Amino acid sequence: LHWNVPMYKPSLNDYVQWTNGVQGWVYFVDKDYITIETNVFPKDEQNIQACSLHRNYRVLVLCYPEQWEQLECIGYRTDKYSEEILSVK
């Protein structure tokens, strides 16, 4: 960790790359962990009928605060429906 560089604090809808190769959208943020959404794929009709709350499956990876220094913010999106990665200012 570099003393003159502030540690990255993940925010909802940031697009991050982890040093272990994982990359995706920050899907959930808490003081104890974040989740990174790495993949989304649609449910079939039978599974939608069984649980209509969500229409997609999501692959989420946990990342704990002691690992946040291993994340690089590549960009962000304006809301959870956007797939466009906007540049970090």
mmCIF file of N, CA, C and O in Angstrom:
data_model
loop_
_atom_site.group_PDB
_atom_site.id
_atom_site.type_symbol
_atom_site.label_atom_id
_atom_site.label_comp_id
_atom_site.label_asym_id
_atom_site.label_seq_id
_atom_site.Cartn_x
_atom_site.Cartn_y
_atom_site.Cartn_z
ATOM 1 N N LEU A 1 0.853 -1.190 0.000
ATOM 2 C CA LEU A 1 0.000 0.000 0.000
ATOM 3 C C LEU A 1 0.887 1.236 0.000
ATOM 4 O O LEU A 1 1.828 1.331 0.757
ATOM 5 N N HIS A 2 0.584 2.161 -0.884
ATOM 6 C CA HIS A 2 1.337 3.405 -0.967
ATOM 7 C C HIS A 2 0.741 4.415 0.007
ATOM 8 O O HIS A 2 -0.466 4.618 0.040
ATOM 9 N N TRP A 3 1.578 5.063 0.779
ATOM 10 C CA TRP A 3 1.097 5.985 1.813
ATOM 11 C C TRP A 3 0.471 7.237 1.238
ATOM 12 O O TRP A 3 -0.412 7.822 1.837
ATOM 13 N N ASN A 4 0.893 7.660 0.065
ATOM 14 C CA ASN A 4 0.356 8.893 -0.491
ATOM 15 C C ASN A 4 -0.860 8.670 -1.402
ATOM 16 O O ASN A 4 -1.405 9.613 -1.927
ATOM 17 N N VAL A 5 -1.273 7.421 -1.604
ATOM 18 C CA VAL A 5 -2.427 7.119 -2.443
ATOM 19 C C VAL A 5 -3.579 6.668 -1.541
ATOM 20 O O VAL A 5 -3.440 5.696 -0.806
ATOM 21 N N PRO A 6 -4.709 7.399 -1.583
ATOM 22 C CA PRO A 6 -5.836 6.977 -0.745
ATOM 23 C C PRO A 6 -6.371 5.619 -1.191
ATOM 24 O O PRO A 6 -6.387 5.315 -2.382
ATOM 25 N N MET A 7 -6.792 4.798 -0.218
ATOM 26 C CA MET A 7 -7.325 3.480 -0.545
ATOM 27 C C MET A 7 -8.675 3.636 -1.247
ATOM 28 O O MET A 7 -9.495 4.462 -0.860
ATOM 29 N N TYR A 8 -8.878 2.863 -2.285
ATOM 30 C CA TYR A 8 -10.135 2.888 -3.026
ATOM 31 C C TYR A 8 -11.261 2.378 -2.135
ATOM 32 O O TYR A 8 -11.143 1.342 -1.488
ATOM 33 N N LYS A 9 -12.356 3.110 -2.102
ATOM 34 C CA LYS A 9 -13.553 2.688 -1.369
ATOM 35 C C LYS A 9 -14.633 2.409 -2.414
ATOM 36 O O LYS A 9 -15.106 3.336 -3.074
ATOM 37 N N PRO A 10 -15.012 1.135 -2.599
ATOM 38 C CA PRO A 10 -15.977 0.774 -3.637
ATOM 39 C C PRO A 10 -17.330 1.451 -3.441
ATOM 40 O O PRO A 10 -17.804 1.631 -2.317
ATOM 41 N N SER A 11 -17.945 1.801 -4.559
ATOM 42 C CA SER A 11 -19.284 2.377 -4.580
ATOM 43 C C SER A 11 -20.178 1.547 -5.484
ATOM 44 O O SER A 11 -19.707 0.955 -6.468
ATOM 45 N N LEU A 12 -21.449 1.523 -5.170
ATOM 46 C CA LEU A 12 -22.440 0.836 -5.983
ATOM 47 C C LEU A 12 -22.327 1.311 -7.430
ATOM 48 O O LEU A 12 -22.181 2.509 -7.685
ATOM 49 N N ASN A 13 -22.364 0.376 -8.363
ATOM 50 C CA ASN A 13 -22.317 0.626 -9.802
ATOM 51 C C ASN A 13 -20.943 1.027 -10.333
ATOM 52 O O ASN A 13 -20.832 1.452 -11.480
ATOM 53 N N ASP A 14 -19.894 0.880 -9.533
ATOM 54 C CA ASP A 14 -18.534 1.004 -10.063
ATOM 55 C C ASP A 14 -18.217 -0.258 -10.858
ATOM 56 O O ASP A 14 -18.712 -1.344 -10.529
ATOM 57 N N TYR A 15 -17.402 -0.124 -11.896
ATOM 58 C CA TYR A 15 -16.891 -1.283 -12.615
ATOM 59 C C TYR A 15 -15.452 -1.474 -12.168
ATOM 60 O O TYR A 15 -14.628 -0.565 -12.318
ATOM 61 N N VAL A 16 -15.164 -2.625 -11.561
ATOM 62 C CA VAL A 16 -13.853 -2.835 -10.954
ATOM 63 C C VAL A 16 -13.133 -4.024 -11.572
ATOM 64 O O VAL A 16 -13.751 -4.936 -12.118
ATOM 65 N N GLN A 17 -11.816 -3.982 -11.456
ATOM 66 C CA GLN A 17 -10.971 -5.116 -11.824
ATOM 67 C C GLN A 17 -10.139 -5.454 -10.600
ATOM 68 O O GLN A 17 -9.502 -4.587 -10.007
ATOM 69 N N TRP A 18 -10.173 -6.710 -10.215
ATOM 70 C CA TRP A 18 -9.442 -7.215 -9.061
ATOM 71 C C TRP A 18 -8.134 -7.809 -9.570
ATOM 72 O O TRP A 18 -8.086 -8.363 -10.675
ATOM 73 N N THR A 19 -7.093 -7.745 -8.781
ATOM 74 C CA THR A 19 -5.795 -8.279 -9.203
ATOM 75 C C THR A 19 -5.837 -9.787 -9.455
ATOM 76 O O THR A 19 -4.969 -10.313 -10.141
ATOM 77 N N ASN A 20 -6.846 -10.500 -8.936
ATOM 78 C CA ASN A 20 -6.952 -11.942 -9.158
ATOM 79 C C ASN A 20 -7.643 -12.286 -10.477
ATOM 80 O O ASN A 20 -7.887 -13.454 -10.762
ATOM 81 N N GLY A 21 -7.973 -11.259 -11.283
ATOM 82 C CA GLY A 21 -8.593 -11.495 -12.583
ATOM 83 C C GLY A 21 -10.094 -11.279 -12.623
ATOM 84 O O GLY A 21 -10.676 -11.189 -13.704
ATOM 85 N N VAL A 22 -10.743 -11.206 -11.488
ATOM 86 C CA VAL A 22 -12.187 -10.970 -11.436
ATOM 87 C C VAL A 22 -12.458 -9.527 -11.847
ATOM 88 O O VAL A 22 -11.762 -8.605 -11.422
ATOM 89 N N GLN A 23 -13.475 -9.334 -12.689
ATOM 90 C CA GLN A 23 -13.911 -7.980 -12.985
ATOM 91 C C GLN A 23 -15.417 -7.964 -13.157
ATOM 92 O O GLN A 23 -16.017 -8.960 -13.548
ATOM 93 N N GLY A 24 -16.023 -6.840 -12.818
ATOM 94 C CA GLY A 24 -17.469 -6.710 -12.946
ATOM 95 C C GLY A 24 -17.983 -5.499 -12.194
ATOM 96 O O GLY A 24 -17.218 -4.669 -11.695
ATOM 97 N N TRP A 25 -19.297 -5.421 -12.104
ATOM 98 C CA TRP A 25 -19.972 -4.307 -11.450
ATOM 99 C C TRP A 25 -20.071 -4.528 -9.946
ATOM 100 O O TRP A 25 -20.381 -5.634 -9.497
ATOM 101 N N VAL A 26 -19.841 -3.476 -9.160
ATOM 102 C CA VAL A 26 -20.103 -3.541 -7.718
ATOM 103 C C VAL A 26 -21.620 -3.560 -7.567
ATOM 104 O O VAL A 26 -22.315 -2.617 -7.951
ATOM 105 N N TYR A 27 -22.137 -4.670 -7.040
ATOM 106 C CA TYR A 27 -23.577 -4.927 -6.985
ATOM 107 C C TYR A 27 -24.163 -4.613 -5.615
ATOM 108 O O TYR A 27 -25.324 -4.234 -5.498
ATOM 109 N N PHE A 28 -23.359 -4.784 -4.560
ATOM 110 C CA PHE A 28 -23.818 -4.543 -3.188
ATOM 111 C C PHE A 28 -22.638 -4.016 -2.387
ATOM 112 O O PHE A 28 -21.512 -4.481 -2.555
ATOM 113 N N VAL A 29 -22.908 -3.039 -1.525
ATOM 114 C CA VAL A 29 -21.855 -2.448 -0.692
ATOM 115 C C VAL A 29 -22.299 -2.451 0.760
ATOM 116 O O VAL A 29 -23.418 -2.041 1.078
ATOM 117 N N ASP A 30 -21.404 -2.919 1.624
ATOM 118 C CA ASP A 30 -21.623 -2.923 3.067
ATOM 119 C C ASP A 30 -20.264 -2.675 3.717
ATOM 120 O O ASP A 30 -19.232 -2.831 3.059
ATOM 121 N N LYS A 31 -20.247 -2.305 4.962
ATOM 122 C CA LYS A 31 -18.960 -2.082 5.636
ATOM 123 C C LYS A 31 -18.169 -3.376 5.788
ATOM 124 O O LYS A 31 -16.946 -3.355 5.887
ATOM 125 N N ASP A 32 -18.857 -4.525 5.780
ATOM 126 C CA ASP A 32 -18.199 -5.814 5.988
ATOM 127 C C ASP A 32 -17.766 -6.508 4.700
ATOM 128 O O ASP A 32 -16.904 -7.383 4.729
ATOM 129 N N TYR A 33 -18.373 -6.166 3.568
ATOM 130 C CA TYR A 33 -18.010 -6.771 2.288
ATOM 131 C C TYR A 33 -18.747 -6.068 1.159
ATOM 132 O O TYR A 33 -19.704 -5.330 1.388
ATOM 133 N N ILE A 34 -18.282 -6.318 -0.073
ATOM 134 C CA ILE A 34 -19.031 -5.941 -1.269
ATOM 135 C C ILE A 34 -19.225 -7.203 -2.102
ATOM 136 O O ILE A 34 -18.544 -8.208 -1.879
ATOM 137 N N THR A 35 -20.154 -7.135 -3.048
ATOM 138 C CA THR A 35 -20.246 -8.192 -4.052
ATOM 139 C C THR A 35 -19.954 -7.576 -5.416
ATOM 140 O O THR A 35 -20.297 -6.426 -5.687
ATOM 141 N N ILE A 36 -19.293 -8.363 -6.242
ATOM 142 C CA ILE A 36 -18.966 -7.964 -7.602
ATOM 143 C C ILE A 36 -19.727 -8.895 -8.546
ATOM 144 O O ILE A 36 -19.580 -10.122 -8.471
ATOM 145 N N GLU A 37 -20.576 -8.309 -9.379
ATOM 146 C CA GLU A 37 -21.376 -9.077 -10.339
ATOM 147 C C GLU A 37 -20.520 -9.373 -11.564
ATOM 148 O O GLU A 37 -20.131 -8.467 -12.285
ATOM 149 N N THR A 38 -20.224 -10.655 -11.774
ATOM 150 C CA THR A 38 -19.348 -11.041 -12.875
ATOM 151 C C THR A 38 -20.098 -11.593 -14.078
ATOM 152 O O THR A 38 -19.547 -11.630 -15.175
ATOM 153 N N ASN A 39 -21.349 -12.023 -13.880
ATOM 154 C CA ASN A 39 -22.114 -12.608 -14.977
ATOM 155 C C ASN A 39 -23.600 -12.531 -14.663
ATOM 156 O O ASN A 39 -23.995 -12.636 -13.505
ATOM 157 N N VAL A 40 -24.404 -12.349 -15.694
ATOM 158 C CA VAL A 40 -25.866 -12.344 -15.581
ATOM 159 C C VAL A 40 -26.403 -13.167 -16.738
ATOM 160 O O VAL A 40 -25.956 -13.012 -17.866
ATOM 161 N N PHE A 41 -27.347 -14.065 -16.432
ATOM 162 C CA PHE A 41 -27.989 -14.806 -17.512
ATOM 163 C C PHE A 41 -29.444 -15.041 -17.149
ATOM 164 O O PHE A 41 -29.795 -15.144 -15.971
ATOM 165 N N PRO A 42 -30.332 -15.095 -18.150
ATOM 166 C CA PRO A 42 -31.769 -15.165 -17.903
ATOM 167 C C PRO A 42 -32.217 -16.525 -17.368
ATOM 168 O O PRO A 42 -31.658 -17.556 -17.716
ATOM 169 N N LYS A 43 -33.243 -16.449 -16.528
ATOM 170 C CA LYS A 43 -33.892 -17.673 -16.059
ATOM 171 C C LYS A 43 -34.810 -18.196 -17.158
ATOM 172 O O LYS A 43 -35.305 -17.427 -17.981
ATOM 173 N N ASP A 44 -35.061 -19.500 -17.141
ATOM 174 C CA ASP A 44 -36.052 -20.036 -18.062
ATOM 175 C C ASP A 44 -37.450 -19.761 -17.482
ATOM 176 O O ASP A 44 -37.599 -19.345 -16.341
ATOM 177 N N GLU A 45 -38.454 -19.960 -18.293
ATOM 178 C CA GLU A 45 -39.824 -19.612 -17.903
ATOM 179 C C GLU A 45 -40.283 -20.350 -16.646
ATOM 180 O O GLU A 45 -40.951 -19.782 -15.792
ATOM 181 N N GLN A 46 -39.906 -21.606 -16.485
ATOM 182 C CA GLN A 46 -40.293 -22.389 -15.312
ATOM 183 C C GLN A 46 -39.719 -21.758 -14.035
ATOM 184 O O GLN A 46 -40.405 -21.644 -13.031
ATOM 185 N N ASN A 47 -38.464 -21.337 -14.070
ATOM 186 C CA ASN A 47 -37.850 -20.724 -12.896
ATOM 187 C C ASN A 47 -38.387 -19.324 -12.625
ATOM 188 O O ASN A 47 -38.460 -18.901 -11.478
ATOM 189 N N ILE A 48 -38.782 -18.614 -13.673
ATOM 190 C CA ILE A 48 -39.414 -17.306 -13.468
ATOM 191 C C ILE A 48 -40.750 -17.490 -12.768
ATOM 192 O O ILE A 48 -41.090 -16.739 -11.853
ATOM 193 N N GLN A 49 -41.517 -18.491 -13.166
ATOM 194 C CA GLN A 49 -42.801 -18.755 -12.518
ATOM 195 C C GLN A 49 -42.612 -19.164 -11.062
ATOM 196 O O GLN A 49 -43.394 -18.784 -10.198
ATOM 197 N N ALA A 50 -41.571 -19.909 -10.761
ATOM 198 C CA ALA A 50 -41.306 -20.355 -9.389
ATOM 199 C C ALA A 50 -40.862 -19.193 -8.496
ATOM 200 O O ALA A 50 -41.149 -19.175 -7.301
ATOM 201 N N CYS A 51 -40.170 -18.223 -9.073
ATOM 202 C CA CYS A 51 -39.704 -17.055 -8.319
ATOM 203 C C CYS A 51 -39.638 -15.869 -9.273
ATOM 204 O O CYS A 51 -38.621 -15.638 -9.923
ATOM 205 N N SER A 52 -40.735 -15.135 -9.343
ATOM 206 C CA SER A 52 -40.833 -14.045 -10.325
ATOM 207 C C SER A 52 -40.187 -12.745 -9.839
ATOM 208 O O SER A 52 -40.164 -11.753 -10.562
ATOM 209 N N LEU A 53 -39.649 -12.745 -8.636
ATOM 210 C CA LEU A 53 -39.015 -11.546 -8.098
ATOM 211 C C LEU A 53 -37.829 -11.102 -8.954
ATOM 212 O O LEU A 53 -37.631 -9.922 -9.203
ATOM 213 N N HIS A 54 -37.053 -12.087 -9.429
ATOM 214 C CA HIS A 54 -35.892 -11.795 -10.273
ATOM 215 C C HIS A 54 -35.992 -12.595 -11.564
ATOM 216 O O HIS A 54 -36.288 -13.776 -11.539
ATOM 217 N N ARG A 55 -35.699 -11.963 -12.693
ATOM 218 C CA ARG A 55 -35.782 -12.628 -13.992
ATOM 219 C C ARG A 55 -34.441 -13.181 -14.463
ATOM 220 O O ARG A 55 -34.360 -13.852 -15.476
ATOM 221 N N ASN A 56 -33.371 -12.895 -13.701
ATOM 222 C CA ASN A 56 -32.029 -13.330 -14.104
ATOM 223 C C ASN A 56 -31.311 -14.010 -12.950
ATOM 224 O O ASN A 56 -31.592 -13.739 -11.780
ATOM 225 N N TYR A 57 -30.383 -14.870 -13.316
ATOM 226 C CA TYR A 57 -29.408 -15.388 -12.357
ATOM 227 C C TYR A 57 -28.218 -14.443 -12.372
ATOM 228 O O TYR A 57 -27.877 -13.883 -13.415
ATOM 229 N N ARG A 58 -27.588 -14.280 -11.232
ATOM 230 C CA ARG A 58 -26.407 -13.426 -11.130
ATOM 231 C C ARG A 58 -25.287 -14.199 -10.451
ATOM 232 O O ARG A 58 -25.519 -14.877 -9.466
ATOM 233 N N VAL A 59 -24.090 -14.064 -10.995
ATOM 234 C CA VAL A 59 -22.908 -14.629 -10.361
ATOM 235 C C VAL A 59 -22.245 -13.477 -9.605
ATOM 236 O O VAL A 59 -21.872 -12.468 -10.209
ATOM 237 N N LEU A 60 -22.155 -13.619 -8.280
ATOM 238 C CA LEU A 60 -21.603 -12.573 -7.424
ATOM 239 C C LEU A 60 -20.391 -13.109 -6.680
ATOM 240 O O LEU A 60 -20.415 -14.233 -6.170
ATOM 241 N N VAL A 61 -19.349 -12.305 -6.611
ATOM 242 C CA VAL A 61 -18.125 -12.673 -5.910
ATOM 243 C C VAL A 61 -17.979 -11.747 -4.712
ATOM 244 O O VAL A 61 -18.109 -10.527 -4.845
ATOM 245 N N LEU A 62 -17.712 -12.345 -3.534
ATOM 246 C CA LEU A 62 -17.498 -11.551 -2.322
ATOM 247 C C LEU A 62 -16.099 -10.953 -2.308
ATOM 248 O O LEU A 62 -15.129 -11.600 -2.706
ATOM 249 N N CYS A 63 -16.001 -9.727 -1.801
ATOM 250 C CA CYS A 63 -14.714 -9.064 -1.634
ATOM 251 C C CYS A 63 -14.758 -8.321 -0.299
ATOM 252 O O CYS A 63 -15.643 -7.498 -0.068
ATOM 253 N N TYR A 64 -13.826 -8.638 0.589
ATOM 254 C CA TYR A 64 -13.807 -8.087 1.947
ATOM 255 C C TYR A 64 -12.933 -6.837 2.018
ATOM 256 O O TYR A 64 -12.042 -6.645 1.177
ATOM 257 N N PRO A 65 -13.166 -5.956 2.991
ATOM 258 C CA PRO A 65 -12.432 -4.684 3.077
ATOM 259 C C PRO A 65 -10.915 -4.813 3.004
ATOM 260 O O PRO A 65 -10.263 -3.967 2.387
ATOM 261 N N GLU A 66 -10.340 -5.854 3.579
ATOM 262 C CA GLU A 66 -8.888 -6.018 3.526
ATOM 263 C C GLU A 66 -8.399 -6.330 2.104
ATOM 264 O O GLU A 66 -7.202 -6.279 1.829
ATOM 265 N N GLN A 67 -9.336 -6.628 1.193
ATOM 266 C CA GLN A 67 -8.992 -6.910 -0.201
ATOM 267 C C GLN A 67 -9.252 -5.717 -1.126
ATOM 268 O O GLN A 67 -8.856 -5.744 -2.289
ATOM 269 N N TRP A 68 -9.906 -4.673 -0.629
ATOM 270 C CA TRP A 68 -10.280 -3.546 -1.480
ATOM 271 C C TRP A 68 -9.070 -2.857 -2.086
ATOM 272 O O TRP A 68 -9.167 -2.279 -3.163
ATOM 273 N N GLU A 69 -7.920 -2.924 -1.421
ATOM 274 C CA GLU A 69 -6.713 -2.308 -1.987
ATOM 275 C C GLU A 69 -6.257 -3.027 -3.254
ATOM 276 O O GLU A 69 -5.446 -2.502 -4.010
ATOM 277 N N GLN A 70 -6.798 -4.237 -3.493
ATOM 278 C CA GLN A 70 -6.466 -5.012 -4.693
ATOM 279 C C GLN A 70 -7.404 -4.687 -5.861
ATOM 280 O O GLN A 70 -7.267 -5.259 -6.937
ATOM 281 N N LEU A 71 -8.362 -3.786 -5.644
ATOM 282 C CA LEU A 71 -9.320 -3.417 -6.679
ATOM 283 C C LEU A 71 -8.885 -2.151 -7.396
ATOM 284 O O LEU A 71 -8.338 -1.233 -6.773
ATOM 285 N N GLU A 72 -9.164 -2.107 -8.685
ATOM 286 C CA GLU A 72 -8.966 -0.894 -9.466
ATOM 287 C C GLU A 72 -10.311 -0.517 -10.067
ATOM 288 O O GLU A 72 -10.969 -1.354 -10.693
ATOM 289 N N CYS A 73 -10.735 0.717 -9.866
ATOM 290 C CA CYS A 73 -11.982 1.193 -10.456
ATOM 291 C C CYS A 73 -11.709 1.577 -11.900
ATOM 292 O O CYS A 73 -10.933 2.485 -12.184
ATOM 293 N N ILE A 74 -12.355 0.876 -12.827
ATOM 294 C CA ILE A 74 -12.189 1.110 -14.254
ATOM 295 C C ILE A 74 -13.166 2.188 -14.729
ATOM 296 O O ILE A 74 -12.871 2.956 -15.630
ATOM 297 N N GLY A 75 -14.343 2.224 -14.123
ATOM 298 C CA GLY A 75 -15.371 3.181 -14.511
ATOM 299 C C GLY A 75 -16.597 3.002 -13.640
ATOM 300 O O GLY A 75 -16.537 2.379 -12.580
ATOM 301 N N TYR A 76 -17.706 3.518 -14.113
ATOM 302 C CA TYR A 76 -18.952 3.422 -13.359
ATOM 303 C C TYR A 76 -20.119 3.478 -14.333
ATOM 304 O O TYR A 76 -19.943 3.731 -15.527
ATOM 305 N N ARG A 77 -21.324 3.225 -13.833
ATOM 306 C CA ARG A 77 -22.538 3.376 -14.627
ATOM 307 C C ARG A 77 -23.513 4.244 -13.845
ATOM 308 O O ARG A 77 -23.419 4.349 -12.618
ATOM 309 N N THR A 78 -24.467 4.831 -14.543
ATOM 310 C CA THR A 78 -25.388 5.759 -13.894
ATOM 311 C C THR A 78 -26.480 5.051 -13.104
ATOM 312 O O THR A 78 -27.008 5.605 -12.147
ATOM 313 N N ASP A 79 -26.818 3.822 -13.498
ATOM 314 C CA ASP A 79 -27.812 3.033 -12.758
ATOM 315 C C ASP A 79 -27.609 1.554 -13.068
ATOM 316 O O ASP A 79 -26.846 1.198 -13.958
ATOM 317 N N LYS A 80 -28.303 0.706 -12.347
ATOM 318 C CA LYS A 80 -28.084 -0.739 -12.465
ATOM 319 C C LYS A 80 -28.540 -1.326 -13.802
ATOM 320 O O LYS A 80 -28.209 -2.457 -14.122
ATOM 321 N N TYR A 81 -29.277 -0.572 -14.591
ATOM 322 C CA TYR A 81 -29.767 -1.074 -15.873
ATOM 323 C C TYR A 81 -28.812 -0.768 -17.024
ATOM 324 O O TYR A 81 -28.927 -1.331 -18.089
ATOM 325 N N SER A 82 -27.890 0.131 -16.801
ATOM 326 C CA SER A 82 -26.956 0.524 -17.848
ATOM 327 C C SER A 82 -25.813 -0.489 -17.934
ATOM 328 O O SER A 82 -25.352 -1.010 -16.934
ATOM 329 N N GLU A 83 -25.352 -0.739 -19.153
ATOM 330 C CA GLU A 83 -24.173 -1.588 -19.365
ATOM 331 C C GLU A 83 -22.994 -0.763 -19.856
ATOM 332 O O GLU A 83 -21.901 -1.284 -20.034
ATOM 333 N N GLU A 84 -23.233 0.529 -20.100
ATOM 334 C CA GLU A 84 -22.165 1.413 -20.575
ATOM 335 C C GLU A 84 -21.229 1.766 -19.423
ATOM 336 O O GLU A 84 -21.665 2.195 -18.352
ATOM 337 N N ILE A 85 -19.931 1.556 -19.636
ATOM 338 C CA ILE A 85 -18.928 1.902 -18.631
ATOM 339 C C ILE A 85 -18.462 3.331 -18.913
ATOM 340 O O ILE A 85 -17.869 3.607 -19.949
ATOM 341 N N LEU A 86 -18.750 4.229 -17.970
ATOM 342 C CA LEU A 86 -18.330 5.613 -18.085
ATOM 343 C C LEU A 86 -16.957 5.747 -17.450
ATOM 344 O O LEU A 86 -16.666 5.092 -16.450
ATOM 345 N N SER A 87 -16.129 6.592 -17.998
ATOM 346 C CA SER A 87 -14.764 6.768 -17.500
ATOM 347 C C SER A 87 -14.748 7.395 -16.102
ATOM 348 O O SER A 87 -15.590 8.228 -15.791
ATOM 349 N N VAL A 88 -13.764 6.980 -15.314
ATOM 350 C CA VAL A 88 -13.558 7.576 -14.004
ATOM 351 C C VAL A 88 -12.988 8.975 -14.228
ATOM 352 O O VAL A 88 -12.104 9.165 -15.044
ATOM 353 N N LYS A 89 -13.505 9.919 -13.501
ATOM 354 C CA LYS A 89 -13.043 11.306 -13.665
ATOM 355 C C LYS A 89 -11.741 11.535 -12.978
ATOM 356 O O LYS A 89 -11.348 10.980 -12.049
#
